[in-house]
Amino acid sequence: MNHDSNNIMVILSSPSGAGKTTITKKIQQKYQSFKISVSHTTRKPRPNEVDGVDYYFISHEKFKKLISEGKFYEYAKIFDNYYGTLKENVDKMIKKNDIIFDIDWQGTQQLSKFKNLKLIKIYLIPPNKNELKQRLIKRNQDSPEEVERRFKAYDKDVQHWKDYDYIVINENIETCYKQIENIISINKNKSFKVSQRAL
Ligand code: 5GP
């Protein structure tokens, strides 16, 4: 992957239901330079999701084919479905934009192997488990079984916080967003200064 511009790649991971999607969308709305990396998945779309915007929804067969052709920078099996980031999409985007990835810890570990990437890894956690359960129920997008399954995955997921550069607790969405904004602006600045020095 060629990544010599001063554009940055922000990874935002969290246990399911911690508020990641809301934050990601807010960042993209505010910062023209940021694009969200749209993943491919074998999961079925939720009622409000749009193909090509929230995800590229594809079959298991198609996903397996893309794996065998080496098209992904990273992919993972999560809750029985595959999710992955296509190389081609990222390589095209990073030339002109900063990128924000909404991916899990497995994908974060895989992307971290590319040492030339300017990755900023942020892990978002809910204030407590009870709050997480309420949010999963309230967003009303998954069946009760799926909510339970995602809730149970929390303990395992949260063990990977050590792989990240920043841990942010999402007690209040506005405060949390401001903290993430600060992290981004500090790193964007740093990246700009380094690239200026290289000139
Ligand atoms: P959901 O089904 O709620 O949209 O996503 C489930 C989990 O998959 C979330 O933790 C999300 O961050 C993760 N995810 C989404 N896209 C990707 C991807 O391309 N790669 C990886 N590794 N995880 C992803």
CSV table of C-alpha atoms and ligand atoms in Angstrom, one decimal:
chain,number,residue,atom,x,y,z
A,1,MET,CA,0.0,0.0,0.0
A,2,ASN,CA,1.4,3.4,-0.9
A,3,HIS,CA,0.7,5.9,1.8
A,4,ASP,CA,3.1,8.8,1.6
A,5,SER,CA,0.6,11.6,1.8
A,6,ASN,CA,-0.2,13.3,5.1
A,7,ASN,CA,-3.7,11.8,5.1
A,8,ILE,CA,-4.4,9.7,8.2
A,9,MET,CA,-6.4,6.5,8.8
A,10,VAL,CA,-8.5,6.5,11.9
A,11,ILE,CA,-9.7,3.1,13.3
A,12,LEU,CA,-12.7,3.3,15.6
A,13,SER,CA,-13.5,0.0,17.3
A,14,SER,CA,-15.8,-0.9,20.1
A,15,PRO,CA,-18.1,-3.6,21.5
A,16,SER,CA,-21.3,-3.6,19.5
A,17,GLY,CA,-23.7,-0.9,20.7
A,18,ALA,CA,-21.1,1.6,22.1
A,19,GLY,CA,-22.1,4.4,19.7
A,20,LYS,CA,-19.4,4.0,17.1
A,21,THR,CA,-21.6,4.4,14.0
A,22,THR,CA,-23.0,7.7,15.3
A,23,ILE,CA,-19.6,9.1,15.9
A,24,THR,CA,-18.2,8.0,12.6
A,25,LYS,CA,-21.0,9.7,10.7
A,26,LYS,CA,-20.6,12.9,12.7
A,27,ILE,CA,-16.9,13.1,11.9
A,28,GLN,CA,-17.6,12.6,8.2
A,29,GLN,CA,-20.3,15.3,8.2
A,30,LYS,CA,-18.0,17.8,9.9
A,31,TYR,CA,-14.8,17.1,8.1
A,32,GLN,CA,-14.8,17.2,4.3
A,33,SER,CA,-11.4,15.5,4.2
A,34,PHE,CA,-12.8,12.3,5.9
A,35,LYS,CA,-14.4,9.5,4.1
A,36,ILE,CA,-15.8,6.4,5.8
A,37,SER,CA,-14.4,3.1,4.5
A,38,VAL,CA,-17.4,1.1,3.4
A,39,SER,CA,-16.9,-2.5,4.2
A,40,HIS,CA,-18.1,-5.6,2.4
A,41,THR,CA,-20.3,-8.0,4.5
A,42,THR,CA,-22.3,-11.2,4.2
A,43,ARG,CA,-24.7,-9.9,6.9
A,44,LYS,CA,-28.2,-9.1,5.7
A,45,PRO,CA,-29.0,-5.4,5.6
A,46,ARG,CA,-31.0,-3.9,8.5
A,47,PRO,CA,-34.2,-2.1,7.5
A,48,ASN,CA,-32.5,1.4,7.5
A,49,GLU,CA,-29.3,0.3,5.7
A,50,VAL,CA,-28.4,1.1,2.2
A,51,ASP,CA,-26.2,-1.0,-0.1
A,52,GLY,CA,-23.0,0.9,-1.0
A,53,VAL,CA,-23.5,3.4,1.8
A,54,ASP,CA,-23.5,1.4,5.0
A,55,TYR,CA,-22.0,-1.7,3.6
A,56,TYR,CA,-21.6,-3.6,0.3
A,57,PHE,CA,-23.9,-6.5,1.0
A,58,ILE,CA,-22.7,-9.6,-0.8
A,59,SER,CA,-23.1,-13.4,-0.6
A,60,HIS,CA,-20.9,-15.8,1.2
A,61,GLU,CA,-19.7,-17.2,-2.2
A,62,LYS,CA,-18.7,-13.8,-3.4
A,63,PHE,CA,-16.9,-13.0,-0.1
A,64,LYS,CA,-15.0,-16.3,-0.2
A,65,LYS,CA,-14.0,-15.5,-3.8
A,66,LEU,CA,-12.6,-12.1,-2.8
A,67,ILE,CA,-10.7,-13.7,0.0
A,68,SER,CA,-9.1,-16.3,-2.3
A,69,GLU,CA,-8.1,-13.6,-4.8
A,70,GLY,CA,-6.4,-11.7,-2.0
A,71,LYS,CA,-8.5,-8.6,-2.4
A,72,PHE,CA,-8.9,-7.7,1.3
A,73,TYR,CA,-6.5,-5.7,3.5
A,74,GLU,CA,-8.3,-7.3,6.4
A,75,TYR,CA,-11.4,-9.4,7.0
A,76,ALA,CA,-12.9,-11.2,10.0
A,77,LYS,CA,-15.8,-13.5,10.9
A,78,ILE,CA,-18.0,-11.8,13.4
A,79,PHE,CA,-21.3,-13.2,14.7
A,80,ASP,CA,-21.3,-15.8,11.9
A,81,ASN,CA,-20.9,-13.3,9.1
A,82,TYR,CA,-17.8,-12.0,7.3
A,83,TYR,CA,-16.8,-8.4,7.2
A,84,GLY,CA,-13.8,-7.0,5.2
A,85,THR,CA,-12.0,-4.0,3.8
A,86,LEU,CA,-11.2,-4.1,0.2
A,87,LYS,CA,-7.7,-3.0,-0.8
A,88,GLU,CA,-8.7,-1.3,-3.9
A,89,ASN,CA,-11.2,1.0,-2.2
A,90,VAL,CA,-8.7,2.1,0.5
A,91,ASP,CA,-5.8,2.7,-1.9
A,92,LYS,CA,-8.0,4.9,-4.1
A,93,MET,CA,-9.4,6.9,-1.1
A,94,ILE,CA,-6.1,7.6,0.8
A,95,LYS,CA,-4.7,9.5,-2.1
A,96,LYS,CA,-7.2,12.3,-1.6
A,97,ASN,CA,-8.8,11.7,1.8
A,98,ASP,CA,-8.4,10.8,5.4
A,99,ILE,CA,-10.2,7.6,6.1
A,100,ILE,CA,-12.2,6.4,9.1
A,101,PHE,CA,-12.6,2.7,9.6
A,102,ASP,CA,-15.4,1.1,11.7
A,103,ILE,CA,-13.8,-2.3,12.1
A,104,ASP,CA,-13.3,-4.8,15.0
A,105,TRP,CA,-10.1,-5.7,16.9
A,106,GLN,CA,-9.3,-8.5,14.5
A,107,GLY,CA,-9.2,-6.2,11.5
A,108,THR,CA,-7.2,-3.6,13.6
A,109,GLN,CA,-4.6,-6.3,14.2
A,110,GLN,CA,-4.4,-7.1,10.5
A,111,LEU,CA,-4.1,-3.5,9.4
A,112,SER,CA,-1.4,-2.8,12.1
A,113,LYS,CA,0.9,-5.2,10.2
A,114,PHE,CA,1.2,-2.6,7.5
A,115,LYS,CA,3.9,-0.6,9.2
A,116,ASN,CA,3.8,2.3,6.7
A,117,LEU,CA,0.3,3.3,7.5
A,118,LYS,CA,-0.5,6.3,9.6
A,119,LEU,CA,-3.0,4.5,11.8
A,120,ILE,CA,-4.7,6.1,14.8
A,121,LYS,CA,-6.4,3.4,16.7
A,122,ILE,CA,-9.3,4.4,19.0
A,123,TYR,CA,-11.3,2.1,21.2
A,124,LEU,CA,-14.6,3.2,22.4
A,125,ILE,CA,-16.3,1.7,25.4
A,126,PRO,CA,-19.7,2.2,27.0
A,127,PRO,CA,-19.7,3.5,30.6
A,128,ASN,CA,-20.9,0.2,31.9
A,129,LYS,CA,-22.4,-3.1,30.7
A,130,ASN,CA,-26.0,-2.2,31.8
A,131,GLU,CA,-25.8,0.9,29.6
A,132,LEU,CA,-24.6,-1.2,26.7
A,133,LYS,CA,-27.5,-3.6,27.0
A,134,GLN,CA,-30.0,-0.7,27.0
A,135,ARG,CA,-28.4,0.8,23.9
A,136,LEU,CA,-28.5,-2.5,22.1
A,137,ILE,CA,-32.2,-2.9,22.9
A,138,LYS,CA,-33.0,0.8,22.2
A,139,ARG,CA,-31.5,0.9,18.8
A,140,ASN,CA,-34.0,-1.8,17.9
A,141,GLN,CA,-32.2,-3.0,14.9
A,142,ASP,CA,-31.5,-6.6,15.9
A,143,SER,CA,-33.6,-9.5,17.1
A,144,PRO,CA,-33.6,-10.2,20.9
A,145,GLU,CA,-31.4,-13.3,20.3
A,146,GLU,CA,-28.9,-11.1,18.3
A,147,VAL,CA,-28.9,-8.5,21.1
A,148,GLU,CA,-28.1,-11.1,23.6
A,149,ARG,CA,-25.4,-12.5,21.5
A,150,ARG,CA,-23.8,-9.1,21.0
A,151,PHE,CA,-24.1,-8.4,24.7
A,152,LYS,CA,-22.3,-11.6,25.6
A,153,ALA,CA,-19.5,-10.8,23.2
A,154,TYR,CA,-18.6,-7.7,25.2
A,155,ASP,CA,-16.2,-9.4,27.7
A,156,LYS,CA,-14.1,-10.9,25.0
A,157,ASP,CA,-14.1,-7.8,22.8
A,158,VAL,CA,-13.0,-5.4,25.6
A,159,GLN,CA,-9.9,-7.5,26.3
A,160,HIS,CA,-8.4,-6.1,23.2
A,161,TRP,CA,-8.3,-2.5,24.4
A,162,LYS,CA,-4.5,-2.8,24.8
A,163,ASP,CA,-4.1,-2.9,21.0
A,164,TYR,CA,-5.3,0.7,20.7
A,165,ASP,CA,-3.6,4.1,21.0
A,166,TYR,CA,-6.6,5.8,22.7
A,167,ILE,CA,-9.4,4.5,24.9
A,168,VAL,CA,-12.5,6.8,25.0
A,169,ILE,CA,-15.5,6.2,27.3
A,170,ASN,CA,-18.8,7.1,25.7
A,171,GLU,CA,-20.7,8.4,28.7
A,172,ASN,CA,-22.1,11.3,26.8
A,173,ILE,CA,-22.1,11.3,23.0
A,174,GLU,CA,-21.2,15.0,22.6
A,175,THR,CA,-18.3,14.8,25.1
A,176,CYS,CA,-17.1,11.6,23.5
A,177,TYR,CA,-17.3,13.2,20.0
A,178,LYS,CA,-15.3,16.2,21.2
A,179,GLN,CA,-12.6,13.9,22.6
A,180,ILE,CA,-12.3,12.0,19.4
A,181,GLU,CA,-12.2,15.3,17.5
A,182,ASN,CA,-9.3,16.4,19.6
A,183,ILE,CA,-7.4,13.1,19.0
A,184,ILE,CA,-7.9,13.5,15.3
A,185,SER,CA,-6.8,17.1,15.1
A,186,ILE,CA,-3.6,16.5,17.2
A,187,ASN,CA,-2.7,13.6,14.9
A,188,LYS,CA,-3.6,15.4,11.7
A,189,ASN,CA,-1.4,18.3,12.8
A,190,LYS,CA,1.5,16.0,13.6
A,191,SER,CA,1.2,14.2,10.3
A,192,PHE,CA,1.2,17.5,8.5
A,193,LYS,CA,4.3,18.7,10.3
A,194,VAL,CA,6.2,15.5,9.6
A,195,SER,CA,5.4,15.8,5.9
A,196,GLN,CA,6.4,19.4,5.8
A,197,ARG,CA,9.8,18.6,7.3
A,198,ALA,CA,10.3,15.9,4.7
A,199,LEU,CA,10.0,18.5,1.9
B,1,5GP,P1,-22.6,-4.6,12.5
B,1,5GP,O1,-23.1,-6.0,12.2
B,1,5GP,O2,-23.2,-4.1,13.9
B,1,5GP,O3,-22.7,-3.6,11.4
B,1,5GP,O4,-21.0,-4.8,12.8
B,1,5GP,C1,-20.5,-5.8,13.6
B,1,5GP,C2,-19.1,-5.5,13.9
B,1,5GP,O5,-18.3,-5.7,12.6
B,1,5GP,C3,-18.7,-4.1,14.4
B,1,5GP,O6,-17.9,-4.3,15.5
B,1,5GP,C4,-17.9,-3.5,13.2
B,1,5GP,O7,-17.0,-2.6,13.7
B,1,5GP,C5,-17.3,-4.7,12.6
B,1,5GP,N1,-16.9,-4.5,11.2
B,1,5GP,C6,-17.6,-3.8,10.2
B,1,5GP,N2,-17.0,-3.8,9.0
B,1,5GP,C7,-15.8,-4.5,9.3
B,1,5GP,C8,-14.7,-4.8,8.4
B,1,5GP,O8,-14.6,-4.5,7.3
B,1,5GP,N3,-13.7,-5.5,9.0
B,1,5GP,C9,-13.7,-5.9,10.3
B,1,5GP,N4,-12.7,-6.6,10.8
B,1,5GP,N5,-14.8,-5.6,11.1
B,1,5GP,C10,-15.8,-4.9,10.6
